[in-house]
């Protein structure tokens, strides 16, 4: 059984920063892709960022490009999401996920085989 446990969420004012962490119970190299998606109430889930465990290639969604970045620590089996210049529209539940490929992270019609329980991020003044 694979477990992904998110941490680092919370409330922040617009323009602030947060760093989410996701501890993976299995060697991260056993997955092809790790990533983050988010879901706001009443909205479809939205892929945020992904990273390949094979070559380190990263993908970031348009709405967060230039503000969010993803990184991976293979020794700690932990994936991070650095979020800067946060905006109210970034408010959502954020989920860490492990997937066979990048589209599984970003395509709302697909379901990642492994995901965490989610952590709330609220951006409000």
PDB file of C-alpha atoms in Angstrom:
ATOM      1  CA  UNK A   1       0.000   0.000   0.000  1.00  0.00           C
ATOM      2  CA  UNK A   2       1.427   3.329  -1.081  1.00  0.00           C
ATOM      3  CA  UNK A   3       0.870   6.357   1.098  1.00  0.00           C
ATOM      4  CA  UNK A   4       1.336   9.973   0.126  1.00  0.00           C
ATOM      5  CA  UNK A   5       1.088  12.478   2.960  1.00  0.00           C
ATOM      6  CA  UNK A   6       0.872  16.196   2.288  1.00  0.00           C
ATOM      7  CA  UNK A   7       1.931  18.931   4.693  1.00  0.00           C
ATOM      8  CA  UNK A   8       2.611  22.661   4.661  1.00  0.00           C
ATOM      9  CA  UNK A   9      -0.780  24.031   3.742  1.00  0.00           C
ATOM     10  CA  UNK A  10      -2.638  26.791   5.522  1.00  0.00           C
ATOM     11  CA  UNK A  11      -3.887  30.332   5.160  1.00  0.00           C
ATOM     12  CA  UNK A  12      -1.885  33.139   3.637  1.00  0.00           C
ATOM     13  CA  UNK A  13      -2.498  36.637   2.374  1.00  0.00           C
ATOM     14  CA  UNK A  14      -2.366  37.461  -1.333  1.00  0.00           C
ATOM     15  CA  UNK A  15       1.223  37.771  -2.466  1.00  0.00           C
ATOM     16  CA  UNK A  16       2.419  35.340   0.171  1.00  0.00           C
ATOM     17  CA  UNK A  17       4.207  32.019  -0.209  1.00  0.00           C
ATOM     18  CA  UNK A  18       3.754  28.455   0.934  1.00  0.00           C
ATOM     19  CA  UNK A  19       5.705  25.274   0.346  1.00  0.00           C
ATOM     20  CA  UNK A  20       3.802  22.031   0.245  1.00  0.00           C
ATOM     21  CA  UNK A  21       5.566  18.761   0.949  1.00  0.00           C
ATOM     22  CA  UNK A  22       4.477  15.254   0.060  1.00  0.00           C
ATOM     23  CA  UNK A  23       6.151  12.323   1.759  1.00  0.00           C
ATOM     24  CA  UNK A  24       5.886   9.121  -0.266  1.00  0.00           C
ATOM     25  CA  UNK A  25       6.030   5.774   1.523  1.00  0.00           C
ATOM     26  CA  UNK A  26       7.736   4.051  -1.401  1.00  0.00           C
ATOM     27  CA  UNK A  27      10.935   4.820  -3.277  1.00  0.00           C
ATOM     28  CA  UNK A  28       9.909   7.659  -5.594  1.00  0.00           C
ATOM     29  CA  UNK A  29      11.910   6.123  -8.429  1.00  0.00           C
ATOM     30  CA  UNK A  30       9.288   3.363  -8.582  1.00  0.00           C
ATOM     31  CA  UNK A  31       6.890   5.891 -10.141  1.00  0.00           C
ATOM     32  CA  UNK A  32       7.283   7.551 -13.512  1.00  0.00           C
ATOM     33  CA  UNK A  33       5.691  10.843 -12.561  1.00  0.00           C
ATOM     34  CA  UNK A  34       4.857  12.673  -9.371  1.00  0.00           C
ATOM     35  CA  UNK A  35       2.780  15.794  -9.223  1.00  0.00           C
ATOM     36  CA  UNK A  36       0.171  18.015  -7.674  1.00  0.00           C
ATOM     37  CA  UNK A  37      -3.369  18.819  -8.590  1.00  0.00           C
ATOM     38  CA  UNK A  38      -5.947  20.969  -6.855  1.00  0.00           C
ATOM     39  CA  UNK A  39      -9.665  21.134  -6.559  1.00  0.00           C
ATOM     40  CA  UNK A  40     -11.791  24.045  -5.440  1.00  0.00           C
ATOM     41  CA  UNK A  41     -15.369  23.512  -4.239  1.00  0.00           C
ATOM     42  CA  UNK A  42     -17.730  23.000  -7.153  1.00  0.00           C
ATOM     43  CA  UNK A  43     -14.915  22.916  -9.691  1.00  0.00           C
ATOM     44  CA  UNK A  44     -13.200  20.206 -11.687  1.00  0.00           C
ATOM     45  CA  UNK A  45      -9.812  19.108 -10.501  1.00  0.00           C
ATOM     46  CA  UNK A  46      -6.924  21.002 -12.073  1.00  0.00           C
ATOM     47  CA  UNK A  47      -3.405  19.723 -12.608  1.00  0.00           C
ATOM     48  CA  UNK A  48      -0.833  22.101 -11.168  1.00  0.00           C
ATOM     49  CA  UNK A  49       2.625  20.646 -11.705  1.00  0.00           C
ATOM     50  CA  UNK A  50       4.432  17.404 -12.422  1.00  0.00           C
ATOM     51  CA  UNK A  51       7.968  16.075 -12.354  1.00  0.00           C
ATOM     52  CA  UNK A  52       9.451  13.047 -14.032  1.00  0.00           C
ATOM     53  CA  UNK A  53      11.410  10.789 -11.718  1.00  0.00           C
ATOM     54  CA  UNK A  54      13.354   9.530 -14.761  1.00  0.00           C
ATOM     55  CA  UNK A  55      14.849  12.792 -16.019  1.00  0.00           C
ATOM     56  CA  UNK A  56      13.616  15.535 -13.687  1.00  0.00           C
ATOM     57  CA  UNK A  57      11.568  17.204 -16.414  1.00  0.00           C
ATOM     58  CA  UNK A  58       8.901  19.444 -14.957  1.00  0.00           C
ATOM     59  CA  UNK A  59       5.587  20.723 -16.250  1.00  0.00           C
ATOM     60  CA  UNK A  60       3.612  23.570 -14.723  1.00  0.00           C
ATOM     61  CA  UNK A  61       0.060  24.634 -15.561  1.00  0.00           C
ATOM     62  CA  UNK A  62      -0.501  27.944 -17.292  1.00  0.00           C
ATOM     63  CA  UNK A  63      -2.305  29.740 -14.436  1.00  0.00           C
ATOM     64  CA  UNK A  64       0.609  29.144 -12.061  1.00  0.00           C
ATOM     65  CA  UNK A  65       3.554  29.438 -14.437  1.00  0.00           C
ATOM     66  CA  UNK A  66       6.199  31.725 -13.012  1.00  0.00           C
ATOM     67  CA  UNK A  67       4.733  31.446  -9.514  1.00  0.00           C
ATOM     68  CA  UNK A  68       4.770  27.720  -8.668  1.00  0.00           C
ATOM     69  CA  UNK A  69       7.603  25.236  -8.993  1.00  0.00           C
ATOM     70  CA  UNK A  70       7.936  21.536  -8.273  1.00  0.00           C
ATOM     71  CA  UNK A  71      10.969  19.659  -7.018  1.00  0.00           C
ATOM     72  CA  UNK A  72      11.868  16.186  -5.867  1.00  0.00           C
ATOM     73  CA  UNK A  73      14.202  14.877  -3.182  1.00  0.00           C
ATOM     74  CA  UNK A  74      14.873  11.263  -4.086  1.00  0.00           C
ATOM     75  CA  UNK A  75      16.724  10.595  -0.856  1.00  0.00           C
ATOM     76  CA  UNK A  76      13.845  11.753   1.309  1.00  0.00           C
ATOM     77  CA  UNK A  77      11.215  10.373  -1.101  1.00  0.00           C
ATOM     78  CA  UNK A  78       9.525  13.748  -0.912  1.00  0.00           C
ATOM     79  CA  UNK A  79       8.081  15.993  -3.597  1.00  0.00           C
ATOM     80  CA  UNK A  80       7.620  19.697  -3.021  1.00  0.00           C
ATOM     81  CA  UNK A  81       5.438  22.433  -4.453  1.00  0.00           C
ATOM     82  CA  UNK A  82       6.785  25.924  -3.911  1.00  0.00           C
ATOM     83  CA  UNK A  83       4.023  28.472  -4.311  1.00  0.00           C
ATOM     84  CA  UNK A  84       4.909  32.152  -4.545  1.00  0.00           C
ATOM     85  CA  UNK A  85       2.830  35.279  -5.165  1.00  0.00           C
ATOM     86  CA  UNK A  86      -0.295  33.410  -4.172  1.00  0.00           C
ATOM     87  CA  UNK A  87      -3.634  34.714  -5.386  1.00  0.00           C
ATOM     88  CA  UNK A  88      -7.161  34.203  -4.041  1.00  0.00           C
ATOM     89  CA  UNK A  89      -7.925  32.005  -7.051  1.00  0.00           C
ATOM     90  CA  UNK A  90      -5.252  29.589  -5.841  1.00  0.00           C
ATOM     91  CA  UNK A  91      -7.511  28.677  -2.927  1.00  0.00           C
ATOM     92  CA  UNK A  92      -8.250  24.952  -3.131  1.00  0.00           C
ATOM     93  CA  UNK A  93      -7.539  21.544  -1.704  1.00  0.00           C
ATOM     94  CA  UNK A  94      -4.156  20.442  -2.990  1.00  0.00           C
ATOM     95  CA  UNK A  95      -3.359  16.800  -3.631  1.00  0.00           C
ATOM     96  CA  UNK A  96      -0.091  15.026  -4.205  1.00  0.00           C
ATOM     97  CA  UNK A  97      -0.249  12.192  -6.727  1.00  0.00           C
ATOM     98  CA  UNK A  98       1.833   9.459  -8.289  1.00  0.00           C
ATOM     99  CA  UNK A  99       1.055   8.591 -11.890  1.00  0.00           C
ATOM    100  CA  UNK A 100       2.328   6.599 -14.869  1.00  0.00           C
ATOM    101  CA  UNK A 101       2.678   9.706 -17.001  1.00  0.00           C
ATOM    102  CA  UNK A 102       2.260  13.502 -17.115  1.00  0.00           C
ATOM    103  CA  UNK A 103      -1.218  13.559 -18.723  1.00  0.00           C
ATOM    104  CA  UNK A 104      -2.625  11.615 -15.786  1.00  0.00           C
ATOM    105  CA  UNK A 105      -1.701  14.485 -13.497  1.00  0.00           C
ATOM    106  CA  UNK A 106      -3.188  17.202 -15.712  1.00  0.00           C
ATOM    107  CA  UNK A 107      -6.170  15.536 -17.402  1.00  0.00           C
ATOM    108  CA  UNK A 108      -9.215  15.909 -15.133  1.00  0.00           C
ATOM    109  CA  UNK A 109     -10.809  12.922 -16.874  1.00  0.00           C
ATOM    110  CA  UNK A 110      -8.101  10.621 -15.574  1.00  0.00           C
ATOM    111  CA  UNK A 111      -7.583   9.394 -12.031  1.00  0.00           C
ATOM    112  CA  UNK A 112      -4.056   9.060 -10.658  1.00  0.00           C
ATOM    113  CA  UNK A 113      -3.594   5.592  -9.173  1.00  0.00           C
ATOM    114  CA  UNK A 114      -2.160   7.036  -5.972  1.00  0.00           C
ATOM    115  CA  UNK A 115      -2.916  10.284  -4.249  1.00  0.00           C
ATOM    116  CA  UNK A 116      -2.724  11.848  -0.796  1.00  0.00           C
ATOM    117  CA  UNK A 117      -5.587  12.888   1.411  1.00  0.00           C
ATOM    118  CA  UNK A 118      -5.231  16.505   0.385  1.00  0.00           C
ATOM    119  CA  UNK A 119      -4.341  19.682   2.200  1.00  0.00           C
ATOM    120  CA  UNK A 120      -6.136  23.012   2.229  1.00  0.00           C
ATOM    121  CA  UNK A 121      -4.579  26.190   0.896  1.00  0.00           C
ATOM    122  CA  UNK A 122      -6.513  29.392   1.486  1.00  0.00           C
ATOM    123  CA  UNK A 123      -5.445  32.742   0.077  1.00  0.00           C
ATOM    124  CA  UNK A 124      -7.387  35.614   1.521  1.00  0.00           C
ATOM    125  CA  UNK A 125      -6.891  39.096   2.870  1.00  0.00           C
TER     126      UNK A 125
END
